[in-house]
mmCIF file of C-alpha atoms in Angstrom:
data_model
loop_
_atom_site.group_PDB
_atom_site.id
_atom_site.type_symbol
_atom_site.label_atom_id
_atom_site.label_comp_id
_atom_site.label_asym_id
_atom_site.label_seq_id
_atom_site.Cartn_x
_atom_site.Cartn_y
_atom_site.Cartn_z
ATOM 1 C CA GLY L 1 83.106 -23.103 -114.604
ATOM 2 C CA SER L 2 79.706 -23.179 -116.288
ATOM 3 C CA SER L 3 79.847 -26.889 -116.946
ATOM 4 C CA LEU L 4 79.575 -27.510 -113.124
ATOM 5 C CA GLU L 5 76.520 -25.454 -112.593
ATOM 6 C CA PRO L 6 73.916 -28.126 -113.540
ATOM 7 C CA GLU L 7 75.524 -30.460 -111.117
ATOM 8 C CA GLU L 8 75.140 -28.232 -108.122
ATOM 9 C CA PRO L 9 71.331 -28.559 -107.592
ATOM 10 C CA SER L 10 71.490 -32.196 -107.633
ATOM 11 C CA MET L 11 74.005 -32.118 -104.821
ATOM 12 C CA GLU L 12 71.992 -29.905 -102.618
ATOM 13 C CA PRO L 13 70.001 -32.658 -100.641
ATOM 14 C CA PRO L 14 72.916 -34.285 -98.775
ATOM 15 C CA ALA L 15 73.011 -38.025 -98.564
ATOM 16 C CA VAL L 16 75.000 -38.260 -95.431
ATOM 17 C CA PRO L 17 72.505 -36.599 -93.066
ATOM 18 C CA GLU L 18 69.668 -38.828 -94.408
ATOM 19 C CA GLU L 19 71.619 -41.838 -93.557
ATOM 20 C CA GLU L 20 72.509 -40.660 -90.142
ATOM 21 C CA GLU L 21 68.919 -39.983 -89.320
ATOM 22 C CA MET L 22 67.638 -43.437 -90.462
ATOM 23 C CA PRO L 23 68.756 -45.399 -87.425
ATOM 24 C CA VAL L 24 66.610 -43.127 -85.073
ATOM 25 C CA THR L 25 63.268 -44.098 -86.708
ATOM 26 C CA ALA L 26 63.961 -47.225 -88.764
ATOM 27 C CA PRO L 27 63.557 -50.776 -87.355
ATOM 28 C CA SER L 28 66.592 -52.453 -86.058
ATOM 29 C CA GLY L 29 66.512 -54.935 -88.986
ATOM 30 C CA GLN L 30 67.246 -52.141 -91.558
ATOM 31 C CA GLU L 31 70.638 -51.107 -92.688
ATOM 32 C CA GLY L 32 72.419 -48.552 -90.447
ATOM 33 C CA CYS L 33 70.938 -49.870 -87.214
ATOM 34 C CA GLN L 34 73.097 -53.171 -86.961
ATOM 35 C CA LEU L 35 76.182 -53.267 -84.799
ATOM 36 C CA PHE L 36 79.352 -54.927 -86.160
ATOM 37 C CA GLY L 37 80.157 -56.368 -82.782
ATOM 38 C CA TYR L 38 79.032 -56.671 -79.050
ATOM 39 C CA VAL L 39 78.893 -53.252 -77.424
ATOM 40 C CA GLY L 40 77.390 -54.164 -74.061
ATOM 41 C CA ILE L 41 74.405 -51.698 -73.981
ATOM 42 C CA GLU L 42 72.198 -54.455 -72.455
ATOM 43 C CA ALA L 43 74.547 -54.425 -69.385
ATOM 44 C CA VAL L 44 73.021 -51.253 -68.237
ATOM 45 C CA LEU L 45 70.057 -53.282 -66.897
ATOM 46 C CA ASP L 46 72.416 -55.467 -64.867
ATOM 47 C CA GLN L 47 74.120 -52.332 -63.450
ATOM 48 C CA MET L 48 70.707 -50.934 -62.380
ATOM 49 C CA LYS L 49 69.788 -54.201 -60.807
ATOM 50 C CA ILE L 50 73.109 -54.426 -58.789
ATOM 51 C CA LYS L 51 72.730 -50.869 -57.632
ATOM 52 C CA THR L 52 69.128 -51.373 -56.585
ATOM 53 C CA MET L 53 70.083 -54.605 -54.620
ATOM 54 C CA LYS L 54 72.811 -52.705 -52.843
ATOM 55 C CA THR L 55 70.886 -49.584 -51.907
ATOM 56 C CA GLY L 56 67.427 -51.133 -51.675
ATOM 57 C CA PHE L 57 64.182 -49.055 -52.118
ATOM 58 C CA GLU L 58 61.321 -47.744 -50.048
ATOM 59 C CA PHE L 59 57.593 -48.460 -50.095
ATOM 60 C CA ASN L 60 55.047 -46.859 -47.932
ATOM 61 C CA ILE L 61 51.449 -48.209 -47.629
ATOM 62 C CA MET L 62 48.412 -47.021 -45.594
ATOM 63 C CA VAL L 63 45.509 -49.142 -44.596
ATOM 64 C CA VAL L 64 42.229 -47.476 -43.602
ATOM 65 C CA GLY L 65 38.938 -48.979 -42.313
ATOM 66 C CA GLN L 66 36.929 -49.768 -39.290
ATOM 67 C CA SER L 67 38.333 -51.812 -36.431
ATOM 68 C CA GLY L 68 37.923 -55.641 -36.983
ATOM 69 C CA LEU L 69 37.997 -55.643 -40.769
ATOM 70 C CA GLY L 70 41.342 -57.448 -40.816
ATOM 71 C CA LYS L 71 43.626 -54.609 -41.952
ATOM 72 C CA SER L 72 46.695 -55.845 -39.906
ATOM 73 C CA THR L 73 45.990 -59.367 -40.992
ATOM 74 C CA MET L 74 45.790 -58.326 -44.682
ATOM 75 C CA VAL L 75 49.247 -56.622 -44.479
ATOM 76 C CA ASN L 76 50.696 -59.653 -42.935
ATOM 77 C CA THR L 77 49.275 -61.751 -45.629
ATOM 78 C CA LEU L 78 50.635 -59.420 -48.383
ATOM 79 C CA PHE L 79 54.235 -59.656 -47.159
ATOM 80 C CA LYS L 80 54.000 -62.950 -45.527
ATOM 81 C CA SER L 81 55.441 -61.741 -42.233
ATOM 82 C CA LYS L 82 54.479 -59.882 -39.115
ATOM 83 C CA VAL L 83 54.829 -56.309 -40.259
ATOM 84 C CA SER L 84 51.544 -54.792 -39.141
ATOM 85 C CA ARG L 85 52.317 -53.889 -35.506
ATOM 86 C CA LYS L 86 55.407 -54.189 -33.237
ATOM 87 C CA ALA L 87 54.804 -56.151 -30.106
ATOM 88 C CA SER L 88 55.756 -54.792 -26.756
ATOM 89 C CA GLN L 89 56.331 -58.370 -25.469
ATOM 90 C CA PRO L 90 57.109 -61.578 -27.366
ATOM 91 C CA GLY L 91 53.956 -63.308 -28.636
ATOM 92 C CA GLN L 92 51.776 -60.269 -27.816
ATOM 93 C CA GLU L 93 50.556 -57.410 -30.023
ATOM 94 C CA GLU L 94 49.851 -53.817 -28.832
ATOM 95 C CA PRO L 95 46.254 -53.059 -28.077
ATOM 96 C CA ILE L 96 44.438 -51.128 -30.786
ATOM 97 C CA PRO L 97 43.304 -47.628 -29.680
ATOM 98 C CA LYS L 98 39.689 -46.588 -30.483
ATOM 99 C CA THR L 99 40.721 -43.052 -31.626
ATOM 100 C CA VAL L 100 41.905 -42.088 -35.049
ATOM 101 C CA GLN L 101 45.633 -41.896 -34.120
ATOM 102 C CA LEU L 102 47.867 -42.985 -37.019
ATOM 103 C CA GLN L 103 50.503 -45.558 -36.264
ATOM 104 C CA SER L 104 53.496 -46.210 -38.558
ATOM 105 C CA VAL L 105 55.661 -49.329 -38.308
ATOM 106 C CA THR L 106 58.850 -49.705 -40.483
ATOM 107 C CA HIS L 107 60.535 -52.976 -41.293
ATOM 108 C CA VAL L 108 63.347 -53.907 -43.643
ATOM 109 C CA ILE L 109 62.417 -57.099 -45.502
ATOM 110 C CA GLU L 110 64.622 -58.924 -47.990
ATOM 111 C CA GLU L 111 63.860 -61.457 -50.690
ATOM 112 C CA LYS L 112 66.508 -63.029 -52.985
ATOM 113 C CA GLY L 113 68.951 -60.190 -52.167
ATOM 114 C CA VAL L 114 66.560 -57.277 -52.696
ATOM 115 C CA LYS L 115 65.880 -55.131 -49.682
ATOM 116 C CA MET L 116 62.873 -53.080 -49.283
ATOM 117 C CA LYS L 117 62.196 -50.603 -46.497
ATOM 118 C CA LEU L 118 58.482 -51.044 -45.820
ATOM 119 C CA THR L 119 56.355 -48.614 -43.730
ATOM 120 C CA VAL L 120 52.835 -49.533 -42.854
ATOM 121 C CA THR L 121 50.598 -46.859 -41.555
ATOM 122 C CA ASP L 122 47.506 -48.037 -39.646
ATOM 123 C CA THR L 123 44.498 -45.923 -38.850
ATOM 124 C CA PRO L 124 42.725 -47.530 -35.952
ATOM 125 C CA GLY L 125 39.409 -46.122 -34.921
ATOM 126 C CA PHE L 126 38.551 -44.776 -38.287
ATOM 127 C CA GLY L 127 34.747 -44.736 -38.667
ATOM 128 C CA ASP L 128 34.147 -46.355 -35.307
ATOM 129 C CA GLN L 129 32.501 -43.318 -33.587
ATOM 130 C CA ILE L 130 28.844 -42.417 -33.615
ATOM 131 C CA ASN L 131 29.721 -39.103 -35.110
ATOM 132 C CA ASN L 132 32.167 -39.694 -37.964
ATOM 133 C CA GLU L 133 32.192 -35.986 -39.179
ATOM 134 C CA ASN L 134 35.566 -35.064 -40.352
ATOM 135 C CA CYS L 135 37.211 -38.299 -39.221
ATOM 136 C CA TRP L 136 39.371 -38.205 -42.336
ATOM 137 C CA ASP L 137 41.126 -34.899 -41.286
ATOM 138 C CA PRO L 138 43.944 -36.788 -39.374
ATOM 139 C CA ILE L 139 44.588 -38.972 -42.353
ATOM 140 C CA ILE L 140 44.809 -36.059 -44.779
ATOM 141 C CA LYS L 141 46.921 -34.091 -42.479
ATOM 142 C CA TYR L 142 49.391 -37.046 -42.163
ATOM 143 C CA ILE L 143 49.640 -37.506 -45.895
ATOM 144 C CA ASN L 144 50.326 -33.753 -46.420
ATOM 145 C CA GLU L 145 52.922 -33.741 -43.653
ATOM 146 C CA GLN L 146 54.842 -36.321 -45.510
ATOM 147 C CA TYR L 147 54.738 -34.205 -48.760
ATOM 148 C CA GLU L 148 55.864 -31.135 -46.789
ATOM 149 C CA ARG L 149 58.687 -33.026 -45.160
ATOM 150 C CA TYR L 150 59.949 -34.277 -48.619
ATOM 151 C CA LEU L 151 59.571 -30.693 -49.946
ATOM 152 C CA ARG L 152 61.492 -29.098 -47.354
ATOM 153 C CA GLU L 153 64.467 -31.485 -47.953
ATOM 154 C CA GLU L 154 64.215 -30.994 -51.717
ATOM 155 C CA ILE L 155 64.378 -27.099 -51.643
ATOM 156 C CA LEU L 156 67.486 -26.994 -49.376
ATOM 157 C CA ILE L 157 70.533 -25.449 -50.949
ATOM 158 C CA THR L 158 72.697 -28.427 -49.841
ATOM 159 C CA ARG L 159 70.500 -31.441 -50.475
ATOM 160 C CA LYS L 160 71.088 -35.074 -49.336
ATOM 161 C CA ARG L 161 72.240 -37.481 -52.010
ATOM 162 C CA LYS L 162 69.111 -39.477 -51.277
ATOM 163 C CA ILE L 163 66.103 -37.780 -49.756
ATOM 164 C CA PRO L 164 64.353 -40.184 -47.243
ATOM 165 C CA ASP L 165 60.916 -40.941 -48.817
ATOM 166 C CA THR L 166 58.130 -41.207 -46.280
ATOM 167 C CA ARG L 167 55.323 -40.239 -48.632
ATOM 168 C CA VAL L 168 52.298 -42.600 -48.774
ATOM 169 C CA HIS L 169 52.515 -44.476 -52.117
ATOM 170 C CA GLY L 170 49.214 -46.322 -51.810
ATOM 171 C CA CYS L 171 46.168 -46.340 -49.601
ATOM 172 C CA VAL L 172 44.158 -49.460 -49.275
ATOM 173 C CA TYR L 173 40.488 -48.628 -48.086
ATOM 174 C CA PHE L 174 38.596 -51.466 -46.397
ATOM 175 C CA VAL L 175 34.902 -51.481 -47.093
ATOM 176 C CA PRO L 176 32.863 -53.510 -44.643
ATOM 177 C CA PRO L 177 30.916 -56.424 -46.087
ATOM 178 C CA THR L 178 27.755 -55.684 -44.120
ATOM 179 C CA GLY L 179 26.019 -53.664 -46.591
ATOM 180 C CA HIS L 180 25.108 -54.088 -50.285
ATOM 181 C CA TRP L 181 26.445 -50.667 -51.433
ATOM 182 C CA LEU L 182 29.018 -48.078 -50.340
ATOM 183 C CA ARG L 183 28.037 -45.895 -47.374
ATOM 184 C CA PRO L 184 28.215 -42.178 -47.444
ATOM 185 C CA LEU L 185 31.301 -42.263 -45.301
ATOM 186 C CA ASP L 186 33.087 -44.578 -47.744
ATOM 187 C CA LEU L 187 32.220 -42.337 -50.742
ATOM 188 C CA GLU L 188 33.164 -39.031 -48.949
ATOM 189 C CA PHE L 189 36.557 -40.540 -47.800
ATOM 190 C CA MET L 190 37.571 -41.877 -51.150
ATOM 191 C CA ARG L 191 36.433 -38.731 -52.886
ATOM 192 C CA ARG L 192 38.759 -36.613 -50.658
ATOM 193 C CA LEU L 193 41.664 -38.946 -50.492
ATOM 194 C CA SER L 194 41.723 -39.819 -54.236
ATOM 195 C CA LYS L 195 42.924 -36.268 -54.918
ATOM 196 C CA ILE L 196 46.025 -36.648 -52.901
ATOM 197 C CA VAL L 197 47.032 -40.367 -52.837
ATOM 198 C CA ASN L 198 46.514 -43.546 -54.727
ATOM 199 C CA VAL L 199 43.318 -45.232 -53.316
ATOM 200 C CA VAL L 200 42.644 -48.889 -53.852
ATOM 201 C CA PRO L 201 39.330 -50.061 -52.423
ATOM 202 C CA VAL L 202 38.757 -53.604 -51.254
ATOM 203 C CA ILE L 203 35.887 -55.461 -49.732
ATOM 204 C CA ALA L 204 37.206 -56.790 -46.441
ATOM 205 C CA LYS L 205 36.400 -60.377 -45.100
ATOM 206 C CA ALA L 206 34.801 -61.372 -48.448
ATOM 207 C CA ASP L 207 34.294 -64.960 -47.209
ATOM 208 C CA THR L 208 31.261 -63.688 -45.379
ATOM 209 C CA LEU L 209 29.492 -62.999 -48.585
ATOM 210 C CA THR L 210 28.189 -65.618 -51.118
ATOM 211 C CA LEU L 211 29.291 -65.364 -54.713
ATOM 212 C CA GLU L 212 25.947 -63.874 -55.647
ATOM 213 C CA GLU L 213 26.192 -61.192 -52.742
ATOM 214 C CA ARG L 214 29.743 -60.485 -53.785
ATOM 215 C CA ALA L 215 28.789 -59.658 -57.426
ATOM 216 C CA GLU L 216 25.754 -57.733 -56.192
ATOM 217 C CA PHE L 217 27.904 -55.705 -53.801
ATOM 218 C CA LYS L 218 30.167 -54.652 -56.576
ATOM 219 C CA GLN L 219 27.320 -53.694 -58.837
ATOM 220 C CA ARG L 220 25.444 -51.742 -56.201
ATOM 221 C CA VAL L 221 27.871 -48.947 -55.802
ATOM 222 C CA ARG L 222 25.042 -46.488 -56.085
ATOM 223 C CA ALA L 223 24.742 -42.664 -56.260
ATOM 224 C CA GLY L 224 21.778 -40.505 -55.615
ATOM 225 C CA PRO L 225 20.587 -37.376 -57.556
ATOM 226 C CA GLN L 226 23.013 -34.698 -58.239
ATOM 227 C CA GLY L 227 25.889 -36.854 -56.996
ATOM 228 C CA ALA L 228 24.642 -37.214 -53.398
ATOM 229 C CA PRO L 229 24.925 -40.721 -51.780
ATOM 230 C CA GLU L 230 21.632 -42.445 -51.212
ATOM 231 C CA MET L 231 20.504 -43.722 -47.818
ATOM 232 C CA LEU L 232 20.854 -47.248 -46.867
ATOM 233 C CA CYS L 233 17.135 -47.745 -46.560
ATOM 234 C CA VAL L 234 16.462 -47.334 -50.321
ATOM 235 C CA PRO L 235 15.695 -50.611 -51.940
ATOM 236 C CA PRO L 236 17.953 -51.914 -54.719
ATOM 237 C CA ARG L 237 17.185 -51.048 -58.317
ATOM 238 C CA PRO L 238 15.412 -54.025 -60.174
ATOM 239 C CA GLN L 239 17.796 -54.057 -63.002
ATOM 240 C CA LEU L 240 21.422 -53.931 -62.368
ATOM 241 C CA LYS L 241 24.002 -52.604 -64.827
ATOM 242 C CA SER L 242 27.152 -54.420 -65.762
ATOM 243 C CA ARG L 243 29.928 -54.350 -63.053
ATOM 244 C CA THR L 244 32.264 -52.106 -65.119
ATOM 245 C CA LEU L 245 29.665 -49.633 -66.217
ATOM 246 C CA GLN L 246 28.044 -49.352 -62.819
ATOM 247 C CA ILE L 247 31.239 -48.800 -60.829
ATOM 248 C CA GLN L 248 32.868 -46.409 -63.210
ATOM 249 C CA GLU L 249 29.595 -44.452 -63.596
ATOM 250 C CA ASP L 250 29.286 -44.022 -59.739
ATOM 251 C CA LEU L 251 32.949 -43.223 -59.214
ATOM 252 C CA LYS L 252 32.768 -40.586 -61.801
ATOM 253 C CA THR L 253 29.585 -39.236 -60.310
ATOM 254 C CA HIS L 254 31.384 -38.680 -57.042
ATOM 255 C CA ALA L 255 34.576 -37.395 -58.630
ATOM 256 C CA ILE L 256 36.490 -40.451 -57.331
ATOM 257 C CA SER L 257 39.380 -41.564 -59.212
ATOM 258 C CA VAL L 258 40.722 -44.783 -57.724
ATOM 259 C CA TYR L 259 44.014 -46.450 -58.786
ATOM 260 C CA PRO L 260 44.855 -47.334 -61.528
ATOM 261 C CA GLN L 261 43.569 -44.068 -62.998
ATOM 262 C CA GLU L 262 42.730 -44.055 -66.700
ATOM 263 C CA ASP L 263 44.333 -40.716 -67.294
ATOM 264 C CA PHE L 264 47.740 -42.162 -66.470
ATOM 265 C CA ASP L 265 47.719 -45.175 -68.920
ATOM 266 C CA GLN L 266 50.847 -44.519 -70.893
ATOM 267 C CA ASP L 267 50.423 -47.005 -73.811
ATOM 268 C CA PRO L 268 47.852 -49.454 -75.202
ATOM 269 C CA GLU L 269 49.407 -52.401 -73.389
ATOM 270 C CA ASP L 270 49.126 -50.569 -69.960
ATOM 271 C CA ARG L 271 45.538 -49.692 -70.788
ATOM 272 C CA LEU L 272 44.588 -53.364 -71.535
ATOM 273 C CA LEU L 273 46.187 -54.448 -68.339
ATOM 274 C CA ASN L 274 44.646 -51.721 -66.169
ATOM 275 C CA ASP L 275 41.282 -52.276 -67.747
ATOM 276 C CA ARG L 276 41.272 -55.913 -66.611
ATOM 277 C CA ILE L 277 42.138 -54.578 -63.149
ATOM 278 C CA ARG L 278 39.452 -51.911 -63.145
ATOM 279 C CA GLU L 279 36.884 -54.556 -63.917
ATOM 280 C CA LYS L 280 37.544 -56.245 -60.582
ATOM 281 C CA ILE L 281 37.426 -53.088 -58.315
ATOM 282 C CA PRO L 282 36.599 -53.148 -55.500
ATOM 283 C CA PHE L 283 38.704 -56.376 -54.882
ATOM 284 C CA ALA L 284 36.872 -58.929 -52.742
ATOM 285 C CA VAL L 285 39.718 -60.147 -50.358
ATOM 286 C CA VAL L 286 40.311 -62.453 -47.448
ATOM 287 C CA GLY L 287 43.310 -62.115 -45.244
ATOM 288 C CA ALA L 288 45.017 -64.946 -43.226
ATOM 289 C CA ASP L 289 48.415 -65.264 -41.640
ATOM 290 C CA GLN L 290 48.238 -68.960 -40.725
ATOM 291 C CA GLU L 291 49.147 -72.039 -42.781
ATOM 292 C CA HIS L 292 47.004 -75.129 -43.154
ATOM 293 C CA GLN L 293 47.528 -78.475 -44.847
ATOM 294 C CA VAL L 294 45.453 -78.893 -48.007
ATOM 295 C CA ASN L 295 45.962 -81.893 -50.364
ATOM 296 C CA GLY L 296 49.536 -82.278 -49.010
ATOM 297 C CA LYS L 297 50.492 -78.625 -49.417
ATOM 298 C CA ARG L 298 50.926 -75.816 -46.924
ATOM 299 C CA VAL L 299 48.687 -72.942 -47.871
ATOM 300 C CA LEU L 300 47.585 -69.643 -46.264
ATOM 301 C CA GLY L 301 43.904 -69.718 -45.371
ATOM 302 C CA ARG L 302 41.082 -69.390 -42.915
ATOM 303 C CA LYS L 303 39.870 -72.746 -41.447
ATOM 304 C CA THR L 304 36.217 -73.262 -40.733
ATOM 305 C CA LYS L 305 33.955 -76.117 -39.803
ATOM 306 C CA TRP L 306 33.093 -76.715 -43.525
ATOM 307 C CA GLY L 307 36.511 -76.393 -45.009
ATOM 308 C CA ILE L 308 39.490 -74.085 -45.565
ATOM 309 C CA ILE L 309 39.268 -70.830 -47.466
ATOM 310 C CA GLU L 310 42.538 -70.459 -49.432
ATOM 311 C CA VAL L 311 43.715 -66.906 -49.577
ATOM 312 C CA GLU L 312 45.921 -67.330 -52.684
ATOM 313 C CA ASN L 313 43.335 -69.324 -54.654
ATOM 314 C CA PRO L 314 41.640 -67.086 -57.257
ATOM 315 C CA ALA L 315 38.521 -69.233 -57.060
ATOM 316 C CA HIS L 316 38.078 -68.360 -53.312
ATOM 317 C CA CYS L 317 38.813 -64.581 -53.351
ATOM 318 C CA GLU L 318 40.690 -61.816 -55.292
ATOM 319 C CA PHE L 319 43.602 -61.466 -52.926
ATOM 320 C CA PRO L 320 45.998 -62.542 -55.678
ATOM 321 C CA LEU L 321 44.892 -59.631 -57.837
ATOM 322 C CA LEU L 322 45.462 -57.207 -54.974
ATOM 323 C CA ARG L 323 48.919 -58.639 -54.192
ATOM 324 C CA ASP L 324 49.856 -58.526 -57.888
ATOM 325 C CA LEU L 325 48.749 -54.854 -58.183
ATOM 326 C CA LEU L 326 50.564 -53.575 -55.054
ATOM 327 C CA ILE L 327 53.744 -55.538 -55.277
ATOM 328 C CA ARG L 328 54.358 -57.587 -58.463
ATOM 329 C CA SER L 329 53.149 -55.478 -61.314
ATOM 330 C CA HIS L 330 52.499 -51.871 -60.208
ATOM 331 C CA LEU L 331 54.644 -51.093 -57.230
ATOM 332 C CA GLN L 332 57.016 -48.824 -59.119
ATOM 333 C CA ASP L 333 54.084 -47.218 -60.868
ATOM 334 C CA LEU L 334 52.519 -46.421 -57.508
ATOM 335 C CA LYS L 335 55.748 -44.542 -56.611
ATOM 336 C CA ASP L 336 55.965 -42.798 -59.862
ATOM 337 C CA ILE L 337 52.441 -41.470 -59.800
ATOM 338 C CA THR L 338 52.846 -40.450 -56.184
ATOM 339 C CA HIS L 339 56.039 -38.403 -57.132
ATOM 340 C CA ASN L 340 54.984 -37.147 -60.563
ATOM 341 C CA VAL L 341 51.302 -36.432 -59.920
ATOM 342 C CA HIS L 342 50.268 -36.153 -56.210
ATOM 343 C CA TYR L 343 53.410 -34.739 -54.795
ATOM 344 C CA GLU L 344 53.907 -32.513 -57.742
ATOM 345 C CA SER L 345 50.415 -30.967 -57.254
ATOM 346 C CA TYR L 346 51.225 -30.336 -53.631
ATOM 347 C CA ARG L 347 54.545 -28.803 -54.488
ATOM 348 C CA VAL L 348 53.121 -26.416 -56.987
ATOM 349 C CA ARG L 349 50.429 -25.395 -54.526
ATOM 350 C CA ARG L 350 52.881 -24.729 -51.704
ATOM 351 C CA LEU L 351 55.432 -22.839 -53.855
ATOM 352 C CA ASN L 352 52.560 -20.587 -55.246
ATOM 353 C CA GLU L 353 51.394 -19.965 -51.696
ATOM 354 C CA SER L 354 55.022 -18.964 -50.730
ATOM 355 C CA ASN L 355 55.420 -16.630 -53.730
ATOM 356 C CA GLN L 356 52.085 -14.968 -52.753
#
């Protein structure tokens, strides 16, 4: 019996558990991570794709801005269809009211077998009055009502298998191209709305600005002392900072966090991509829902006496960047941040109020 005692300490660190833990942290090329045959794990992606194509998904977008800035045209350009407003008669569109009465239009659009239930919420009359005090209240009320509707369905004892999602996933704010900096109304609206929804600012009808004016507009997002917005009569500063530093500095001064937010970048690759997007904010866009013939190709654009402004040409405007952000690269991220951040904040606040 005593002859076995020296061997016992050498057997205390078991070899089997170490080999079992290796596949978790070791690269796939090391021993213990290789499979001896085809298992079919990659088929999970195909299963998810087939299920999504059958059930479809929902996306809700809101456009905010003064009348005549091309909000409806921009939405039609994004989805290349007439999705802005339903017409009461063929070939005619409903008149736009001059009061801030939100209108939502829902369409089911399909592309290559993928169905999407798209809801577009327009805010006609925003900022059109002489006195625009508290003109954002109907918009804030509407967004919170959608959160409340989702919360009521979620806390039911017997819940639906799939809760209808009417929450606003993204708000595109249209800045008029008439000035050379953001107005106090623009700053106050984005400051309030950025706390409850993903806000993406754009410069509407950017074809009315020259390239120099466009760059100057982006750089002159100015803030006054102690975070108060300056009046429009103040002359521009002689030396302008770089686009990124100026915009980020002014947005932070007014506590405005536009999408994509830096706090939600999950990994270095996302940060690099989002940094390139943040350099272009606010996007200078042009909308058009008519096609024209250019060099033998049909392109979306605005026809003028001196030429055609191609909407999807990056040299003419930044509409392709906006489209990629909202649809091609960050659509699911918009929905995730809406659910995990904005809706979660509203849910915690409401439940705390109920407990009190």
